[in-house]
Amino acid sequence: MRNPMVAGNWKMHKTGEEAREFLSAVKESVKGETVEAVLCAPFTALPPLREALGRSHASIKLGAQNMHWEEKGAYTGEISPLMLQELEVDYVILGHSERRAYFHETDAEIEKKVFSAFAHGLTPILCVGETLAEREKGETEQVISRQLQGLKNFPKEKISSLVIAYEPVWAIGTGKTASAEEAARVIGWIRRQIFTLVSEEVSREVRILYGGSVNAENIDQFMAEEEIDGALVGGASLKPESFVKMVEIAGRRKGR
Ligand code: 13P
């Protein structure tokens, strides 16, 4: 049974103080939920979030949005897995399309990051997805297949904890979503790739989220799809009330 997840990717939003305010607004409402609620905050907001959350809150987890694969070195401006370990984050988003597009991250680099995250006890949320041009050329599967090639090399004992987020680039921040059926179709296809590249068992265990203009009004249609294990949400995760609402809706559909 896959544990459903609603993860907020705050991107470059919220100071430490704003993050604290957000947390105090959502903390109690999210407590009894049976879905995992994850806050992927900017690095500087993670320590105040961890402090305010403590370790005892069962339903809210913390995540980072990127990291370098090396533990230390001359990499100005980067953050290492050891530094994230120290912040006690559970998850790290890797290969987000904004990292791929604006910071030219390659599949090979993202693969090294996923390895390193696993080696340091962090669970990667690996993002994949096609651009509009690629979709229009009918290349969706080909692009995602390339982005998933690292799967066959990842450590066998860790890989079932991996979270994959299918985020079609044309749906991110645009207000346009893939239809729930289309998102479920691509996610089903990703699961079959995992079957082929890794094993049937792992393909049944890996959680696959949909991301791209998800909000409190449309999340239910995605959660209604058997194939979709949750959502990675940008803009709509910034407001406490819409975050709580999305967690509640996901919990009603998928919670245990
Ligand atoms: P939006 O929900 O703002 O479209 O962003 C999606 C996303 O990129 C989450 O990682």
PDB file of C-alpha atoms and ligand atoms in Angstrom:
ATOM      1  CA  MET A   1       0.000   0.000   0.000  1.00  0.00           C
ATOM      2  CA  ARG A   2       1.474   3.333  -1.049  1.00  0.00           C
ATOM      3  CA  ASN A   3       1.252   6.144   1.448  1.00  0.00           C
ATOM      4  CA  PRO A   4      -0.385   9.145  -0.284  1.00  0.00           C
ATOM      5  CA  MET A   5       1.459  12.468  -0.245  1.00  0.00           C
ATOM      6  CA  VAL A   6       0.728  16.144  -0.750  1.00  0.00           C
ATOM      7  CA  ALA A   7       4.001  18.024  -1.071  1.00  0.00           C
ATOM      8  CA  GLY A   8       4.245  21.786  -1.275  1.00  0.00           C
ATOM      9  CA  ASN A   9       7.156  23.091  -3.308  1.00  0.00           C
ATOM     10  CA  TRP A  10       7.525  26.635  -2.082  1.00  0.00           C
ATOM     11  CA  LYS A  11      10.248  27.429  -4.632  1.00  0.00           C
ATOM     12  CA  MET A  12      11.869  30.806  -3.813  1.00  0.00           C
ATOM     13  CA  HIS A  13       9.094  31.971  -1.491  1.00  0.00           C
ATOM     14  CA  LYS A  14       8.916  32.614   2.259  1.00  0.00           C
ATOM     15  CA  THR A  15      11.439  33.877   4.749  1.00  0.00           C
ATOM     16  CA  GLY A  16      12.011  31.922   7.950  1.00  0.00           C
ATOM     17  CA  GLU A  17       9.487  34.109   9.740  1.00  0.00           C
ATOM     18  CA  GLU A  18       6.847  33.621   7.056  1.00  0.00           C
ATOM     19  CA  ALA A  19       7.476  29.873   7.139  1.00  0.00           C
ATOM     20  CA  ARG A  20       6.885  29.807  10.894  1.00  0.00           C
ATOM     21  CA  GLU A  21       3.622  31.700  10.474  1.00  0.00           C
ATOM     22  CA  PHE A  22       2.515  29.237   7.804  1.00  0.00           C
ATOM     23  CA  LEU A  23       3.339  26.299  10.036  1.00  0.00           C
ATOM     24  CA  SER A  24       1.481  27.630  13.033  1.00  0.00           C
ATOM     25  CA  ALA A  25      -1.569  28.132  10.801  1.00  0.00           C
ATOM     26  CA  VAL A  26      -1.574  24.551   9.459  1.00  0.00           C
ATOM     27  CA  LYS A  27      -0.031  22.472  12.238  1.00  0.00           C
ATOM     28  CA  GLU A  28      -3.165  21.525  14.142  1.00  0.00           C
ATOM     29  CA  SER A  29      -5.399  20.974  11.096  1.00  0.00           C
ATOM     30  CA  VAL A  30      -2.972  18.602   9.443  1.00  0.00           C
ATOM     31  CA  LYS A  31      -2.274  16.569  12.560  1.00  0.00           C
ATOM     32  CA  GLY A  32      -4.770  13.769  12.211  1.00  0.00           C
ATOM     33  CA  GLU A  33      -4.465  13.376   8.445  1.00  0.00           C
ATOM     34  CA  THR A  34      -3.525  10.067   6.961  1.00  0.00           C
ATOM     35  CA  VAL A  35      -1.667  11.501   3.984  1.00  0.00           C
ATOM     36  CA  GLU A  36       1.912  12.643   4.288  1.00  0.00           C
ATOM     37  CA  ALA A  37       2.076  16.433   4.087  1.00  0.00           C
ATOM     38  CA  VAL A  38       5.509  17.662   3.035  1.00  0.00           C
ATOM     39  CA  LEU A  39       6.825  21.215   3.053  1.00  0.00           C
ATOM     40  CA  CYS A  40       9.701  21.678   0.616  1.00  0.00           C
ATOM     41  CA  ALA A  41      10.946  25.039   1.800  1.00  0.00           C
ATOM     42  CA  PRO A  42      13.932  27.221   0.913  1.00  0.00           C
ATOM     43  CA  PHE A  43      17.091  26.180   2.787  1.00  0.00           C
ATOM     44  CA  THR A  44      16.953  29.192   5.123  1.00  0.00           C
ATOM     45  CA  ALA A  45      13.381  28.386   6.191  1.00  0.00           C
ATOM     46  CA  LEU A  46      14.153  24.772   7.085  1.00  0.00           C
ATOM     47  CA  PRO A  47      15.806  25.346  10.504  1.00  0.00           C
ATOM     48  CA  PRO A  48      12.943  27.502  11.864  1.00  0.00           C
ATOM     49  CA  LEU A  49      10.434  24.993  10.476  1.00  0.00           C
ATOM     50  CA  ARG A  50      12.249  22.078  12.101  1.00  0.00           C
ATOM     51  CA  GLU A  51      12.472  23.926  15.381  1.00  0.00           C
ATOM     52  CA  ALA A  52       8.786  24.842  15.388  1.00  0.00           C
ATOM     53  CA  LEU A  53       7.727  21.363  14.277  1.00  0.00           C
ATOM     54  CA  GLY A  54       9.873  19.261  16.560  1.00  0.00           C
ATOM     55  CA  ARG A  55      10.240  15.620  15.695  1.00  0.00           C
ATOM     56  CA  SER A  56       6.942  14.436  17.046  1.00  0.00           C
ATOM     57  CA  HIS A  57       4.558  15.719  14.371  1.00  0.00           C
ATOM     58  CA  ALA A  58       3.650  12.570  12.512  1.00  0.00           C
ATOM     59  CA  SER A  59       1.854  14.092   9.529  1.00  0.00           C
ATOM     60  CA  ILE A  60       4.160  16.933   8.411  1.00  0.00           C
ATOM     61  CA  LYS A  61       7.553  16.190   6.901  1.00  0.00           C
ATOM     62  CA  LEU A  62      10.184  18.592   5.608  1.00  0.00           C
ATOM     63  CA  GLY A  63      11.958  18.609   2.286  1.00  0.00           C
ATOM     64  CA  ALA A  64      14.640  20.624   0.490  1.00  0.00           C
ATOM     65  CA  GLN A  65      14.386  21.646  -3.149  1.00  0.00           C
ATOM     66  CA  ASN A  66      17.849  20.743  -4.382  1.00  0.00           C
ATOM     67  CA  MET A  67      21.320  19.656  -3.251  1.00  0.00           C
ATOM     68  CA  HIS A  68      24.806  18.945  -4.568  1.00  0.00           C
ATOM     69  CA  TRP A  69      25.948  15.322  -4.715  1.00  0.00           C
ATOM     70  CA  GLU A  70      29.279  15.927  -2.941  1.00  0.00           C
ATOM     71  CA  GLU A  71      29.563  16.086   0.832  1.00  0.00           C
ATOM     72  CA  LYS A  72      31.850  19.117   0.692  1.00  0.00           C
ATOM     73  CA  GLY A  73      34.151  20.993  -1.635  1.00  0.00           C
ATOM     74  CA  ALA A  74      34.770  24.144  -3.627  1.00  0.00           C
ATOM     75  CA  TYR A  75      31.235  24.559  -4.968  1.00  0.00           C
ATOM     76  CA  THR A  76      30.301  28.138  -4.162  1.00  0.00           C
ATOM     77  CA  GLY A  77      26.635  28.588  -3.379  1.00  0.00           C
ATOM     78  CA  GLU A  78      25.807  24.882  -3.214  1.00  0.00           C
ATOM     79  CA  ILE A  79      24.394  22.841  -0.344  1.00  0.00           C
ATOM     80  CA  SER A  80      25.525  19.335   0.550  1.00  0.00           C
ATOM     81  CA  PRO A  81      23.694  16.212   1.712  1.00  0.00           C
ATOM     82  CA  LEU A  82      25.488  16.444   5.081  1.00  0.00           C
ATOM     83  CA  MET A  83      24.089  19.938   5.558  1.00  0.00           C
ATOM     84  CA  LEU A  84      20.589  18.693   4.788  1.00  0.00           C
ATOM     85  CA  GLN A  85      21.050  15.766   7.171  1.00  0.00           C
ATOM     86  CA  GLU A  86      21.904  18.249   9.870  1.00  0.00           C
ATOM     87  CA  LEU A  87      18.610  20.063   9.191  1.00  0.00           C
ATOM     88  CA  GLU A  88      16.811  16.730   9.623  1.00  0.00           C
ATOM     89  CA  VAL A  89      14.899  16.927   6.375  1.00  0.00           C
ATOM     90  CA  ASP A  90      13.193  13.797   5.123  1.00  0.00           C
ATOM     91  CA  TYR A  91      12.905  14.603   1.430  1.00  0.00           C
ATOM     92  CA  VAL A  92      14.775  16.434  -1.291  1.00  0.00           C
ATOM     93  CA  ILE A  93      13.301  17.449  -4.643  1.00  0.00           C
ATOM     94  CA  LEU A  94      15.771  16.608  -7.414  1.00  0.00           C
ATOM     95  CA  GLY A  95      15.672  17.399 -11.113  1.00  0.00           C
ATOM     96  CA  HIS A  96      12.833  19.894 -10.942  1.00  0.00           C
ATOM     97  CA  SER A  97      12.176  21.311 -14.413  1.00  0.00           C
ATOM     98  CA  GLU A  98      13.144  24.794 -13.217  1.00  0.00           C
ATOM     99  CA  ARG A  99      16.559  23.410 -12.209  1.00  0.00           C
ATOM    100  CA  ARG A 100      16.847  21.657 -15.541  1.00  0.00           C
ATOM    101  CA  ALA A 101      15.784  24.710 -17.573  1.00  0.00           C
ATOM    102  CA  TYR A 102      17.328  27.676 -15.716  1.00  0.00           C
ATOM    103  CA  PHE A 103      20.382  26.025 -14.181  1.00  0.00           C
ATOM    104  CA  HIS A 104      21.062  23.525 -16.962  1.00  0.00           C
ATOM    105  CA  GLU A 105      21.046  20.441 -14.770  1.00  0.00           C
ATOM    106  CA  THR A 106      21.597  17.292 -16.783  1.00  0.00           C
ATOM    107  CA  ASP A 107      20.200  13.800 -16.307  1.00  0.00           C
ATOM    108  CA  ALA A 108      23.721  12.611 -15.393  1.00  0.00           C
ATOM    109  CA  GLU A 109      24.015  15.207 -12.625  1.00  0.00           C
ATOM    110  CA  ILE A 110      20.531  14.473 -11.343  1.00  0.00           C
ATOM    111  CA  GLU A 111      21.401  10.783 -11.226  1.00  0.00           C
ATOM    112  CA  LYS A 112      24.443  11.561  -9.054  1.00  0.00           C
ATOM    113  CA  LYS A 113      22.229  13.638  -6.756  1.00  0.00           C
ATOM    114  CA  VAL A 114      19.702  10.810  -6.380  1.00  0.00           C
ATOM    115  CA  PHE A 115      22.508   8.377  -5.482  1.00  0.00           C
ATOM    116  CA  SER A 116      23.918  10.786  -2.971  1.00  0.00           C
ATOM    117  CA  ALA A 117      20.511  11.467  -1.396  1.00  0.00           C
ATOM    118  CA  PHE A 118      19.928   7.738  -0.904  1.00  0.00           C
ATOM    119  CA  ALA A 119      23.437   7.332   0.527  1.00  0.00           C
ATOM    120  CA  HIS A 120      22.699  10.029   3.105  1.00  0.00           C
ATOM    121  CA  GLY A 121      19.301   8.805   4.204  1.00  0.00           C
ATOM    122  CA  LEU A 122      17.328  11.446   2.302  1.00  0.00           C
ATOM    123  CA  THR A 123      14.382  10.419   0.148  1.00  0.00           C
ATOM    124  CA  PRO A 124      14.514  11.909  -3.343  1.00  0.00           C
ATOM    125  CA  ILE A 125      11.432  13.336  -5.040  1.00  0.00           C
ATOM    126  CA  LEU A 126      12.644  12.929  -8.601  1.00  0.00           C
ATOM    127  CA  CYS A 127      10.871  15.207 -11.094  1.00  0.00           C
ATOM    128  CA  VAL A 128      10.286  14.227 -14.693  1.00  0.00           C
ATOM    129  CA  GLY A 129       8.163  15.669 -17.468  1.00  0.00           C
ATOM    130  CA  GLU A 130       8.066  16.952 -21.017  1.00  0.00           C
ATOM    131  CA  THR A 131       7.931  20.489 -22.419  1.00  0.00           C
ATOM    132  CA  LEU A 132       5.072  21.643 -24.636  1.00  0.00           C
ATOM    133  CA  ALA A 133       7.240  21.354 -27.755  1.00  0.00           C
ATOM    134  CA  GLU A 134       8.186  17.795 -26.822  1.00  0.00           C
ATOM    135  CA  ARG A 135       4.555  16.888 -26.164  1.00  0.00           C
ATOM    136  CA  GLU A 136       3.459  18.336 -29.497  1.00  0.00           C
ATOM    137  CA  LYS A 137       6.099  16.290 -31.281  1.00  0.00           C
ATOM    138  CA  GLY A 138       4.781  13.159 -29.544  1.00  0.00           C
ATOM    139  CA  GLU A 139       7.974  12.743 -27.543  1.00  0.00           C
ATOM    140  CA  THR A 140       6.541  12.581 -24.007  1.00  0.00           C
ATOM    141  CA  GLU A 141       7.456   8.938 -23.377  1.00  0.00           C
ATOM    142  CA  GLN A 142      10.860   9.262 -25.020  1.00  0.00           C
ATOM    143  CA  VAL A 143      11.782  12.258 -22.838  1.00  0.00           C
ATOM    144  CA  ILE A 144      10.609  10.654 -19.602  1.00  0.00           C
ATOM    145  CA  SER A 145      12.286   7.405 -20.517  1.00  0.00           C
ATOM    146  CA  ARG A 146      15.593   9.285 -20.800  1.00  0.00           C
ATOM    147  CA  GLN A 147      14.973  11.042 -17.473  1.00  0.00           C
ATOM    148  CA  LEU A 148      14.338   7.664 -15.822  1.00  0.00           C
ATOM    149  CA  GLN A 149      17.385   5.833 -17.151  1.00  0.00           C
ATOM    150  CA  GLY A 150      19.213   6.198 -13.808  1.00  0.00           C
ATOM    151  CA  LEU A 151      16.589   3.986 -12.164  1.00  0.00           C
ATOM    152  CA  LYS A 152      18.271   0.785 -13.194  1.00  0.00           C
ATOM    153  CA  ASN A 153      21.437   1.829 -11.332  1.00  0.00           C
ATOM    154  CA  PHE A 154      19.933   3.080  -8.088  1.00  0.00           C
ATOM    155  CA  PRO A 155      20.566   0.973  -4.962  1.00  0.00           C
ATOM    156  CA  LYS A 156      18.076  -1.900  -4.964  1.00  0.00           C
ATOM    157  CA  GLU A 157      17.452  -1.788  -1.223  1.00  0.00           C
ATOM    158  CA  LYS A 158      16.529   1.912  -1.299  1.00  0.00           C
ATOM    159  CA  ILE A 159      14.753   2.377  -4.569  1.00  0.00           C
ATOM    160  CA  SER A 160      11.269   1.430  -3.421  1.00  0.00           C
ATOM    161  CA  SER A 161      11.245   4.517  -1.166  1.00  0.00           C
ATOM    162  CA  LEU A 162      11.797   6.797  -4.170  1.00  0.00           C
ATOM    163  CA  VAL A 163       9.087   9.331  -4.976  1.00  0.00           C
ATOM    164  CA  ILE A 164       8.656  10.374  -8.600  1.00  0.00           C
ATOM    165  CA  ALA A 165       6.775  13.523  -9.575  1.00  0.00           C
ATOM    166  CA  TYR A 166       5.380  13.701 -13.079  1.00  0.00           C
ATOM    167  CA  GLU A 167       5.281  17.395 -13.861  1.00  0.00           C
ATOM    168  CA  PRO A 168       4.572  18.297 -17.479  1.00  0.00           C
ATOM    169  CA  VAL A 169       6.565  21.517 -17.902  1.00  0.00           C
ATOM    170  CA  TRP A 170       3.719  23.234 -19.791  1.00  0.00           C
ATOM    171  CA  ALA A 171       1.433  22.770 -16.772  1.00  0.00           C
ATOM    172  CA  ILE A 172       3.773  24.347 -14.208  1.00  0.00           C
ATOM    173  CA  GLY A 173       2.692  27.779 -13.042  1.00  0.00           C
ATOM    174  CA  THR A 174       0.464  28.230 -16.089  1.00  0.00           C
ATOM    175  CA  GLY A 175      -2.938  27.425 -14.627  1.00  0.00           C
ATOM    176  CA  LYS A 176      -3.191  24.673 -17.254  1.00  0.00           C
ATOM    177  CA  THR A 177      -3.267  21.133 -15.928  1.00  0.00           C
ATOM    178  CA  ALA A 178      -3.002  17.846 -17.704  1.00  0.00           C
ATOM    179  CA  SER A 179      -6.396  16.160 -17.536  1.00  0.00           C
ATOM    180  CA  ALA A 180      -6.575  13.678 -14.692  1.00  0.00           C
ATOM    181  CA  GLU A 181      -6.947  10.841 -17.228  1.00  0.00           C
ATOM    182  CA  GLU A 182      -3.867  11.972 -19.144  1.00  0.00           C
ATOM    183  CA  ALA A 183      -1.810  12.388 -15.957  1.00  0.00           C
ATOM    184  CA  ALA A 184      -2.912   8.901 -14.867  1.00  0.00           C
ATOM    185  CA  ARG A 185      -2.035   7.476 -18.268  1.00  0.00           C
ATOM    186  CA  VAL A 186       1.518   8.867 -18.186  1.00  0.00           C
ATOM    187  CA  ILE A 187       1.958   7.838 -14.547  1.00  0.00           C
ATOM    188  CA  GLY A 188       0.786   4.306 -15.389  1.00  0.00           C
ATOM    189  CA  TRP A 189       3.326   4.270 -18.177  1.00  0.00           C
ATOM    190  CA  ILE A 190       6.072   5.424 -15.747  1.00  0.00           C
ATOM    191  CA  ARG A 191       5.122   2.569 -13.420  1.00  0.00           C
ATOM    192  CA  ARG A 192       5.505   0.088 -16.261  1.00  0.00           C
ATOM    193  CA  GLN A 193       8.947   1.545 -16.999  1.00  0.00           C
ATOM    194  CA  ILE A 194       9.925   0.903 -13.397  1.00  0.00           C
ATOM    195  CA  PHE A 195       8.663  -2.652 -13.796  1.00  0.00           C
ATOM    196  CA  THR A 196      10.929  -3.101 -16.815  1.00  0.00           C
ATOM    197  CA  LEU A 197      13.967  -1.252 -15.479  1.00  0.00           C
ATOM    198  CA  VAL A 198      13.848  -2.495 -11.889  1.00  0.00           C
ATOM    199  CA  SER A 199      11.246  -5.051 -10.817  1.00  0.00           C
ATOM    200  CA  GLU A 200       7.545  -5.653 -10.386  1.00  0.00           C
ATOM    201  CA  GLU A 201       7.802  -5.307  -6.614  1.00  0.00           C
ATOM    202  CA  VAL A 202       9.499  -1.920  -6.812  1.00  0.00           C
ATOM    203  CA  SER A 203       7.028  -0.736  -9.453  1.00  0.00           C
ATOM    204  CA  ARG A 204       4.214  -1.454  -6.998  1.00  0.00           C
ATOM    205  CA  GLU A 205       5.904   0.439  -4.161  1.00  0.00           C
ATOM    206  CA  VAL A 206       7.292   3.616  -5.716  1.00  0.00           C
ATOM    207  CA  ARG A 207       5.010   6.597  -5.178  1.00  0.00           C
ATOM    208  CA  ILE A 208       4.266   8.714  -8.222  1.00  0.00           C
ATOM    209  CA  LEU A 209       2.794  12.188  -7.835  1.00  0.00           C
ATOM    210  CA  TYR A 210       1.293  14.569 -10.345  1.00  0.00           C
ATOM    211  CA  GLY A 211       2.408  18.223 -10.389  1.00  0.00           C
ATOM    212  CA  GLY A 212       1.433  21.232 -12.466  1.00  0.00           C
ATOM    213  CA  SER A 213      -1.186  23.834 -11.460  1.00  0.00           C
ATOM    214  CA  VAL A 214      -2.755  21.614  -8.812  1.00  0.00           C
ATOM    215  CA  ASN A 215      -4.937  23.524  -6.352  1.00  0.00           C
ATOM    216  CA  ALA A 216      -7.679  22.978  -3.795  1.00  0.00           C
ATOM    217  CA  GLU A 217     -10.331  23.141  -6.520  1.00  0.00           C
ATOM    218  CA  ASN A 218      -8.872  20.567  -8.883  1.00  0.00           C
ATOM    219  CA  ILE A 219      -6.868  18.181  -6.645  1.00  0.00           C
ATOM    220  CA  ASP A 220      -9.804  15.838  -6.113  1.00  0.00           C
ATOM    221  CA  GLN A 221      -9.935  14.795  -9.745  1.00  0.00           C
ATOM    222  CA  PHE A 222      -6.289  13.761  -9.636  1.00  0.00           C
ATOM    223  CA  MET A 223      -6.649  11.974  -6.319  1.00  0.00           C
ATOM    224  CA  ALA A 224      -9.606  10.025  -7.704  1.00  0.00           C
ATOM    225  CA  GLU A 225      -7.219   8.276 -10.107  1.00  0.00           C
ATOM    226  CA  GLU A 226      -5.908   4.983  -8.749  1.00  0.00           C
ATOM    227  CA  GLU A 227      -2.508   5.501 -10.417  1.00  0.00           C
ATOM    228  CA  ILE A 228      -1.819   8.897  -8.854  1.00  0.00           C
ATOM    229  CA  ASP A 229      -0.393   8.725  -5.326  1.00  0.00           C
ATOM    230  CA  GLY A 230      -0.460  12.419  -4.534  1.00  0.00           C
ATOM    231  CA  ALA A 231       0.498  15.872  -5.725  1.00  0.00           C
ATOM    232  CA  LEU A 232       3.514  18.162  -5.864  1.00  0.00           C
ATOM    233  CA  VAL A 233       2.073  21.637  -5.607  1.00  0.00           C
ATOM    234  CA  GLY A 234       3.733  25.000  -6.228  1.00  0.00           C
ATOM    235  CA  GLY A 235       1.682  28.212  -6.034  1.00  0.00           C
ATOM    236  CA  ALA A 236      -1.349  26.760  -4.243  1.00  0.00           C
ATOM    237  CA  SER A 237       0.839  25.402  -1.421  1.00  0.00           C
ATOM    238  CA  LEU A 238       1.823  28.905  -0.297  1.00  0.00           C
ATOM    239  CA  LYS A 239      -1.477  29.698   1.403  1.00  0.00           C
ATOM    240  CA  PRO A 240      -2.184  27.790   4.633  1.00  0.00           C
ATOM    241  CA  GLU A 241      -5.897  27.378   3.964  1.00  0.00           C
ATOM    242  CA  SER A 242      -5.453  25.942   0.476  1.00  0.00           C
ATOM    243  CA  PHE A 243      -2.641  23.641   1.659  1.00  0.00           C
ATOM    244  CA  VAL A 244      -4.820  22.290   4.474  1.00  0.00           C
ATOM    245  CA  LYS A 245      -7.744  21.856   2.097  1.00  0.00           C
ATOM    246  CA  MET A 246      -5.623  19.887  -0.389  1.00  0.00           C
ATOM    247  CA  VAL A 247      -4.325  17.615   2.371  1.00  0.00           C
ATOM    248  CA  GLU A 248      -7.889  17.028   3.585  1.00  0.00           C
ATOM    249  CA  ILE A 249      -9.211  16.250   0.116  1.00  0.00           C
ATOM    250  CA  ALA A 250      -6.327  13.868  -0.602  1.00  0.00           C
ATOM    251  CA  GLY A 251      -6.940  12.249   2.786  1.00  0.00           C
ATOM    252  CA  ARG A 252     -10.624  11.695   2.013  1.00  0.00           C
ATOM    253  CA  ARG A 253      -9.809  10.049  -1.307  1.00  0.00           C
ATOM    254  CA  LYS A 254      -6.704   8.104  -0.445  1.00  0.00           C
ATOM    255  CA  GLY A 255      -6.147   8.168   3.294  1.00  0.00           C
ATOM    256  CA  ARG A 256      -5.930   4.959   5.264  1.00  0.00           C
TER     257      ARG A 256
HETATM  258  P1  13P B   1       2.511  25.054  -9.754  1.00  0.00           P
HETATM  259  O1  13P B   1       1.660  24.237  -8.842  1.00  0.00           O
HETATM  260  O2  13P B   1       2.681  26.478  -9.290  1.00  0.00           O
HETATM  261  O3  13P B   1       2.097  24.922 -11.173  1.00  0.00           O
HETATM  262  O4  13P B   1       4.002  24.431  -9.664  1.00  0.00           O
HETATM  263  C1  13P B   1       4.142  23.073  -9.820  1.00  0.00           C
HETATM  264  C2  13P B   1       5.530  22.702  -9.460  1.00  0.00           C
HETATM  265  O5  13P B   1       6.470  23.065 -10.131  1.00  0.00           O
HETATM  266  C3  13P B   1       5.730  21.921  -8.235  1.00  0.00           C
HETATM  267  O6  13P B   1       7.021  21.437  -8.160  1.00  0.00           O
END
